[in-house]
Coordinates of N, CA and C in Angstrom, one line a residue:
M1 N 75.7 97.4 141.9 CA 74.4 97.3 142.2 C 74.1 98.1 143.7
N2 N 75.8 98.1 144.5 CA 76.2 98.9 146.0 C 75.8 100.4 145.5
T3 N 75.5 101.0 144.4 CA 74.0 102.2 145.1 C 73.4 102.5 145.0
L4 N 72.7 101.2 145.1 CA 71.5 101.4 145.0 C 71.0 101.6 146.3
S5 N 69.9 102.7 146.1 CA 69.6 102.8 148.2 C 69.0 102.0 148.4
D6 N 69.1 101.5 150.2 CA 67.6 101.0 150.7 C 66.9 100.5 150.3
N7 N 66.4 101.6 150.4 CA 64.7 101.5 150.0 C 64.7 100.9 148.6
A8 N 65.9 100.9 147.8 CA 64.8 100.5 146.3 C 65.5 99.2 146.4
I9 N 66.2 98.5 146.9 CA 67.6 97.1 147.2 C 66.1 96.7 147.4
M10 N 65.5 97.0 149.0 CA 64.2 96.3 149.9 C 63.1 95.9 149.0
L11 N 62.6 96.9 148.2 CA 61.7 96.5 147.0 C 62.1 95.8 145.7
R12 N 63.2 95.9 145.9 CA 63.5 95.0 144.9 C 63.5 93.0 145.5
V13 N 63.8 93.1 146.7 CA 63.4 91.5 147.8 C 61.9 91.2 147.9
K14 N 61.3 92.3 148.4 CA 59.7 92.1 147.6 C 59.0 91.6 146.5
T15 N 59.5 92.5 145.3 CA 59.0 92.0 144.6 C 60.1 90.0 144.0
G16 N 60.4 89.6 145.0 CA 61.2 88.1 144.6 C 62.4 88.2 144.0
E17 N 63.4 89.1 144.1 CA 65.3 89.1 144.2 C 65.6 88.8 145.4
L18 N 66.0 87.7 146.0 CA 65.4 87.2 147.6 C 67.1 87.7 147.6
E19 N 67.9 87.1 146.9 CA 69.4 87.2 146.7 C 69.4 89.0 146.5
K20 N 68.5 89.8 146.6 CA 69.8 90.8 147.1 C 69.2 91.8 148.5
M21 N 68.8 90.8 149.5 CA 69.0 90.5 151.0 C 70.7 90.3 150.9
G22 N 71.4 89.8 150.3 CA 72.4 89.4 150.9 C 73.1 90.9 150.8
L23 N 72.7 91.9 150.3 CA 73.5 93.2 150.0 C 73.3 93.7 151.6
L24 N 72.1 94.5 151.7 CA 71.4 94.7 152.5 C 71.3 94.1 154.1
F25 N 72.1 92.4 154.3 CA 73.2 91.8 155.3 C 73.7 92.9 155.6
E26 N 74.6 92.9 154.4 CA 76.8 92.9 154.4 C 76.9 94.2 155.2
R27 N 75.8 95.1 154.4 CA 75.7 97.1 155.1 C 75.2 97.1 156.5
Y28 N 74.3 96.1 156.8 CA 73.8 96.1 158.5 C 73.9 95.4 159.3
H29 N 74.4 93.9 159.0 CA 74.2 93.2 160.0 C 75.8 93.7 161.7
R30 N 75.9 94.1 161.0 CA 77.2 94.8 162.2 C 76.8 95.8 163.4
A31 N 76.1 96.6 162.2 CA 74.6 97.5 162.9 C 74.1 97.3 163.9
L32 N 73.0 96.2 163.8 CA 72.1 95.9 164.2 C 73.1 94.7 165.0
Y33 N 74.0 94.3 165.1 CA 74.6 93.1 166.4 C 74.8 93.8 167.5
G34 N 76.0 94.9 167.2 CA 75.7 96.5 168.1 C 75.0 97.3 168.1
F35 N 73.3 97.4 167.9 CA 72.8 97.9 168.5 C 72.1 96.6 169.6
L36 N 71.8 95.5 169.0 CA 71.8 93.8 170.0 C 72.2 94.2 171.0
F37 N 73.7 93.6 171.1 CA 74.6 93.7 172.0 C 74.4 94.6 172.9
H38 N 74.3 95.7 172.6 CA 74.1 96.7 173.9 C 73.4 96.6 174.4
M39 N 72.1 95.6 174.2 CA 70.8 96.2 175.0 C 70.2 94.8 175.4
T40 N 71.0 94.2 174.9 CA 71.1 92.9 176.2 C 72.5 91.8 176.5
Y41 N 73.8 92.6 175.9 CA 74.7 91.9 176.4 C 75.5 90.9 176.6
N42 N 74.6 90.4 175.5 CA 75.2 89.0 175.5 C 75.4 88.5 173.9
R43 N 76.5 88.3 173.7 CA 76.9 87.5 172.8 C 76.3 86.6 171.6
E44 N 75.8 85.1 172.2 CA 75.4 84.4 171.4 C 73.6 85.2 171.0
G45 N 73.4 85.4 172.2 CA 71.9 85.9 171.5 C 71.6 86.8 170.6
S46 N 72.4 87.7 171.0 CA 72.8 88.9 169.9 C 72.2 88.3 168.2
E47 N 74.0 87.7 168.1 CA 73.9 87.1 167.0 C 72.9 86.0 166.3
D48 N 71.5 85.5 167.6 CA 70.3 85.1 167.3 C 69.8 86.0 166.4
M49 N 69.8 86.6 166.7 CA 68.7 87.9 166.6 C 68.9 88.3 165.5
V50 N 70.2 89.0 165.6 CA 70.1 89.1 164.2 C 69.6 88.5 162.8
Q51 N 70.5 87.2 162.8 CA 69.4 86.6 162.1 C 67.9 86.6 162.4
T52 N 67.5 87.1 163.7 CA 66.5 86.3 163.1 C 65.2 87.4 162.3
V53 N 66.1 88.9 162.3 CA 66.1 90.1 162.4 C 65.6 89.8 160.5
F54 N 66.4 89.8 160.0 CA 66.7 89.4 158.8 C 66.0 88.1 158.3
Y55 N 65.5 86.9 158.9 CA 64.6 86.3 158.4 C 63.3 87.0 158.6
K56 N 62.6 88.0 159.5 CA 61.5 88.6 159.5 C 61.4 89.7 158.3
M57 N 62.5 90.1 157.8 CA 62.5 91.2 156.8 C 61.8 90.1 155.7
L58 N 62.8 89.5 155.4 CA 62.1 88.0 154.3 C 60.7 87.6 154.5
K59 N 60.3 86.8 155.6 CA 59.1 86.6 155.4 C 58.5 87.9 156.1
Y60 N 58.8 89.4 156.0 CA 57.4 90.5 156.4 C 57.6 91.5 154.9
R61 N 58.2 91.3 153.4 CA 59.0 92.1 153.0 C 58.0 92.3 152.5
N62 N 56.2 92.2 152.3 CA 55.3 92.4 151.7 C 55.1 93.9 152.7
S63 N 55.3 93.6 153.7 CA 54.8 95.4 154.5 C 55.8 95.8 154.6
F64 N 57.2 95.7 153.4 CA 57.9 97.2 153.3 C 56.9 97.7 152.0
T65 N 57.1 99.2 152.3 CA 56.0 100.1 151.2 C 57.6 101.2 150.5
G66 N 58.2 101.4 151.2 CA 59.6 101.6 150.7 C 58.6 103.6 150.5
E67 N 57.9 104.0 151.5 CA 57.6 105.3 151.8 C 58.5 106.4 152.9
G68 N 57.8 104.7 153.3 CA 59.9 105.6 154.9 C 60.8 104.6 154.6
E69 N 62.0 105.2 155.3 CA 63.1 104.6 155.2 C 63.2 103.3 156.5
F70 N 64.0 102.3 154.7 CA 64.5 100.9 155.2 C 65.0 100.7 156.8
M71 N 65.9 102.1 157.2 CA 66.8 101.5 158.4 C 65.6 101.6 159.2
A72 N 64.8 102.8 159.6 CA 63.3 102.5 159.9 C 62.8 101.3 160.3
W73 N 62.6 101.2 159.4 CA 61.3 100.2 159.3 C 62.0 98.5 160.1
M74 N 64.0 98.2 159.4 CA 64.6 97.8 159.7 C 64.5 97.3 161.5
Y75 N 64.7 98.4 162.1 CA 65.1 99.1 163.3 C 63.9 98.4 164.1
Q76 N 62.5 99.0 163.5 CA 61.7 98.7 164.0 C 61.5 96.9 164.0
I77 N 61.6 96.2 163.4 CA 62.1 94.7 163.3 C 62.2 93.8 164.7
A78 N 64.4 94.6 164.9 CA 65.0 94.9 165.8 C 64.1 95.1 166.9
R79 N 63.3 96.0 167.0 CA 63.3 96.3 168.2 C 62.4 95.3 168.7
N80 N 61.3 95.0 168.0 CA 60.3 94.1 168.3 C 60.7 92.1 168.2
V81 N 62.2 91.9 167.6 CA 62.4 90.7 168.1 C 63.1 91.0 169.4
L82 N 63.5 92.6 170.0 CA 64.6 91.9 171.1 C 63.6 92.2 172.3
K83 N 62.1 92.6 172.1 CA 60.6 92.5 173.2 C 60.1 90.9 173.3
D84 N 60.3 90.6 172.1 CA 60.1 88.8 172.5 C 61.2 88.2 172.9
S85 N 61.9 88.5 172.5 CA 63.2 87.8 173.5 C 63.3 88.1 174.9
Y86 N 62.8 89.5 175.5 CA 62.6 89.7 177.0 C 61.7 89.5 177.5
K87 N 60.2 88.7 176.2 CA 59.6 88.0 176.5 C 59.8 86.6 177.2
K88 N 60.4 86.0 176.1 CA 60.9 84.9 176.5 C 62.3 84.3 178.1
K89 N 62.7 84.8 177.8 CA 63.3 84.9 179.4 C 63.4 85.8 180.7
S90 N 62.1 86.4 180.0 CA 61.7 87.7 181.1 C 62.8 87.8 182.5
Q91 N 64.1 88.5 180.9 CA 64.9 89.1 182.1 C 65.3 90.2 181.2
N92 N 65.8 91.2 181.6 CA 65.9 92.5 180.5 C 67.9 91.7 180.0
V93 N 69.2 92.0 181.6 CA 70.2 92.0 180.6 C 70.6 91.1 180.9
S94 N 72.0 90.3 180.2 CA 72.7 89.1 180.9 C 74.0 89.4 181.5
H95 N 74.6 88.6 182.0 CA 76.0 88.6 181.5 C 77.0 89.5 181.2
Y96 N 77.9 89.7 180.9 CA 78.6 90.2 179.3 C 79.9 90.0 180.1
D97 N 80.7 89.7 179.3 CA 82.8 90.0 179.7 C 83.0 91.1 179.2
V98 N 83.5 91.4 180.1 CA 84.3 93.1 179.9 C 85.8 92.9 178.9
A99 N 86.4 91.2 178.7 CA 86.9 91.9 177.9 C 86.7 91.4 176.4
D100 N 85.5 91.7 176.4 CA 85.1 91.7 174.8 C 85.3 93.3 174.4
F101 N 84.5 93.9 175.5 CA 84.7 95.2 175.4 C 86.0 95.9 174.6
A102 N 87.5 95.1 175.4 CA 89.3 95.2 175.5 C 90.1 95.1 174.1
D103 N 88.7 95.1 173.0 CA 89.6 94.4 171.4 C 90.6 95.8 171.2
G104 N 89.5 96.8 171.1 CA 89.0 98.0 170.5 C 90.8 99.0 171.5
I105 N 91.2 98.2 172.5 CA 93.0 98.9 173.2 C 93.7 99.1 172.1
A106 N 94.5 99.5 171.7 CA 95.7 99.8 171.4 C 96.5 99.6 171.8
G107 N 98.1 98.8 171.0 CA 99.2 99.4 171.7 C 99.7 100.4 172.4
G108 N 101.1 100.6 173.3 CA 101.3 101.8 173.5 C 101.0 102.6 175.1
I109 N 100.1 102.1 175.4 CA 99.4 102.2 176.6 C 100.1 101.1 177.5
T110 N 100.5 101.9 178.5 CA 101.2 101.2 179.7 C 100.0 100.4 180.6
A111 N 100.5 99.5 181.0 CA 100.2 98.3 181.7 C 98.5 98.9 182.8
D112 N 98.9 99.7 183.4 CA 98.0 100.7 184.1 C 97.2 101.6 183.5
E113 N 97.4 101.9 182.5 CA 97.2 103.1 181.9 C 95.5 102.0 181.2
Q114 N 96.4 100.8 180.9 CA 94.8 99.6 180.2 C 94.0 99.2 181.2
F115 N 94.6 99.3 182.8 CA 93.9 99.0 183.1 C 92.8 100.0 183.5
E116 N 93.5 100.5 184.6 CA 92.3 101.8 185.0 C 91.1 101.6 183.3
L117 N 91.8 102.1 181.8 CA 90.5 102.3 180.8 C 89.1 100.8 181.1
K118 N 90.1 99.8 181.2 CA 88.8 98.7 181.2 C 88.5 98.3 182.6
Q119 N 88.6 99.5 184.0 CA 88.1 99.8 184.7 C 87.2 100.2 184.6
T120 N 87.6 102.3 183.9 CA 86.1 103.2 183.6 C 85.2 102.3 182.7
R121 N 85.7 101.4 181.5 CA 84.5 101.3 180.9 C 83.5 99.6 181.5
T122 N 84.1 99.1 182.3 CA 83.3 98.0 183.3 C 82.7 99.1 184.0
E123 N 82.7 100.1 184.5 CA 82.0 100.9 185.6 C 81.2 101.8 184.6
L124 N 81.1 102.4 183.7 CA 80.4 102.3 182.1 C 79.4 101.5 181.5
H125 N 79.8 100.7 181.7 CA 79.4 99.1 181.1 C 77.7 98.8 181.9
G126 N 78.1 99.1 183.2 CA 77.2 98.3 184.9 C 76.7 99.1 184.8
A127 N 77.1 100.9 184.4 CA 76.1 101.6 184.4 C 75.0 101.8 183.6
M128 N 75.4 101.0 182.4 CA 74.4 101.1 181.4 C 73.3 99.9 180.9
K129 N 74.2 99.0 182.0 CA 72.7 98.2 182.6 C 71.7 98.6 182.9
N130 N 72.2 99.3 184.3 CA 70.9 99.8 185.6 C 69.5 100.9 184.5
L131 N 70.2 101.6 183.0 CA 69.3 102.8 182.5 C 68.4 101.3 182.0
S132 N 67.1 102.8 182.3 CA 65.7 102.0 181.6 C 65.9 101.8 179.9
N133 N 65.5 100.6 179.9 CA 65.4 100.5 178.1 C 65.1 101.4 177.2
D134 N 64.6 102.3 177.3 CA 63.9 103.3 176.3 C 65.3 104.2 176.7
H135 N 65.8 105.0 177.8 CA 67.7 105.5 178.0 C 67.9 104.7 177.0
R136 N 68.2 103.3 177.7 CA 69.4 102.9 177.1 C 69.4 102.8 175.3
E137 N 68.5 102.8 175.2 CA 68.6 102.3 173.4 C 68.3 103.8 172.9
V138 N 68.2 104.9 173.5 CA 68.7 105.9 172.2 C 70.0 106.1 172.7
L139 N 70.2 105.8 174.1 CA 71.7 106.4 174.3 C 72.3 105.0 173.1
I140 N 72.6 104.1 173.1 CA 73.0 103.1 171.7 C 72.9 103.6 170.1
M141 N 72.0 103.8 170.4 CA 71.4 104.3 168.6 C 72.4 105.6 168.5
S142 N 72.2 106.5 169.1 CA 72.6 107.9 169.3 C 74.2 108.0 169.3
R143 N 74.4 107.9 170.7 CA 76.4 107.6 170.7 C 77.2 106.3 170.4
L144 N 76.4 105.2 170.7 CA 77.6 104.2 169.5 C 77.2 103.7 168.3
Q145 N 75.3 103.7 167.8 CA 76.1 103.4 166.0 C 75.7 104.9 165.8
E146 N 76.0 105.9 165.8 CA 76.7 107.6 165.6 C 74.8 107.7 164.7
L147 N 73.5 107.2 165.3 CA 72.6 107.3 164.6 C 72.1 109.1 164.4
K148 N 71.3 109.7 163.4 CA 70.9 111.1 163.8 C 69.7 110.8 164.2
Y149 N 69.5 112.4 164.7 CA 68.1 112.1 165.9 C 66.9 112.0 164.7
Q150 N 67.1 112.7 163.6 CA 66.0 112.1 163.0 C 65.6 110.4 162.8
E151 N 66.3 110.0 162.1 CA 66.6 108.8 162.1 C 66.1 108.3 163.3
I152 N 66.7 108.2 164.6 CA 65.7 107.1 165.5 C 64.8 107.8 165.8
A153 N 64.2 109.0 165.6 CA 62.7 109.6 165.4 C 61.9 108.7 164.2
Q154 N 62.2 108.1 163.4 CA 61.5 107.8 162.4 C 61.6 106.0 163.2
I155 N 63.0 105.6 163.6 CA 62.8 104.2 163.9 C 61.9 104.2 165.1
L156 N 61.5 104.9 166.9 CA 61.2 104.7 167.6 C 59.7 105.2 167.2
Q157 N 59.6 106.0 166.2 CA 57.7 106.5 165.8 C 57.5 107.8 166.8
I158 N 58.5 108.9 166.9 CA 58.8 109.1 168.1 C 58.6 110.8 166.9
T159 N 58.3 111.9 167.6 CA 59.2 113.7 167.2 C 60.6 113.3 167.4
E160 N 61.1 114.1 166.8 CA 62.4 114.3 166.8 C 63.4 115.2 168.0
G161 N 62.4 116.1 168.3 CA 61.8 116.4 169.6 C 62.1 115.9 171.0
A162 N 60.8 115.0 170.6 CA 61.6 113.8 172.2 C 62.2 112.6 171.6
V163 N 63.2 112.7 170.8 CA 64.5 111.6 170.6 C 65.4 112.6 171.2
K164 N 65.1 114.2 171.1 CA 66.6 115.1 172.1 C 66.2 115.3 173.7
V165 N 64.6 115.6 173.9 CA 64.3 115.1 174.7 C 64.8 113.7 176.0
R166 N 64.3 112.6 175.3 CA 64.6 111.6 175.7 C 66.6 111.0 176.1
A167 N 67.5 111.4 174.8 CA 68.8 111.6 174.7 C 69.6 111.9 175.2
H168 N 68.8 113.9 176.2 CA 69.6 113.9 177.3 C 68.7 113.9 178.9
W169 N 67.8 113.3 178.9 CA 67.3 113.0 180.1 C 67.9 111.3 180.3
A170 N 68.6 110.7 179.4 CA 69.1 109.3 179.6 C 70.6 109.7 179.7
M171 N 71.2 110.4 179.0 CA 72.4 110.9 179.2 C 72.7 111.4 181.1
Q172 N 71.5 112.2 181.5 CA 71.6 112.2 182.8 C 71.6 111.2 184.4
E173 N 70.2 110.5 183.4 CA 70.3 108.7 184.4 C 72.4 108.7 184.0
L174 N 72.4 108.7 183.4 CA 74.4 107.2 182.7 C 75.2 108.3 183.8
K175 N 74.8 109.4 184.1 CA 75.8 109.7 185.3 C 75.8 109.9 186.9
Q176 N 74.0 110.6 186.6 CA 74.0 109.8 187.8 C 74.2 108.5 188.1
V177 N 74.1 107.6 187.4 CA 73.9 106.1 187.9 C 75.6 106.2 187.8
Y178 N 76.3 106.2 187.1 CA 78.1 106.5 186.8 C 78.2 106.4 188.3
L179 N 78.0 107.7 188.3 CA 79.2 108.5 189.8 C 78.4 107.6 191.2
K180 N 77.4 107.1 191.0 CA 76.8 106.2 192.2 C 77.6 104.9 192.5
R181 N 77.8 104.3 191.4 CA 78.7 103.0 191.1 C 80.1 103.8 191.1
K182 N 80.5 104.7 191.2 CA 81.5 105.3 191.6 C 82.0 105.2 193.2
C183 N 81.2 105.4 193.3 CA 80.8 106.3 195.1 C 81.4 105.2 196.3

């Protein structure tokens, strides 16, 4: 069953095979969490939003036509859930703990190097928080989630060229904000 495309699985969910949603959850819950976390920096809120996204996919399964990519449809729902969350809280970014990002630091580096790496990450995440939502969103999708520009274009419902331009300007803005924070 793991060889079925995402579209095929979602079409089965649409016809009533609701248990198939588990396959899509296994494939995408981590990526969705990563996207939502990097947009909000709120661990618990991101977990809740992932659940909301999958609930809405079940609730609105009849709106999935199978003509476009499943992932674009899913991310569009995630973006709507995120917008709803912003409206409810009327703030765009919450506090986050830098220690959450240190999980991937491997042993074998000195304490000074580890401190420097944590400091750099703190500064980078601080700079990311200061980007506009559009720029932060495209950087998260392209750099952290490693989505292709074509996939991002489908998700954002813009041209691939517009995604490239937005990614370029987002990187420029991130560099400026990061360098200002370091001074």
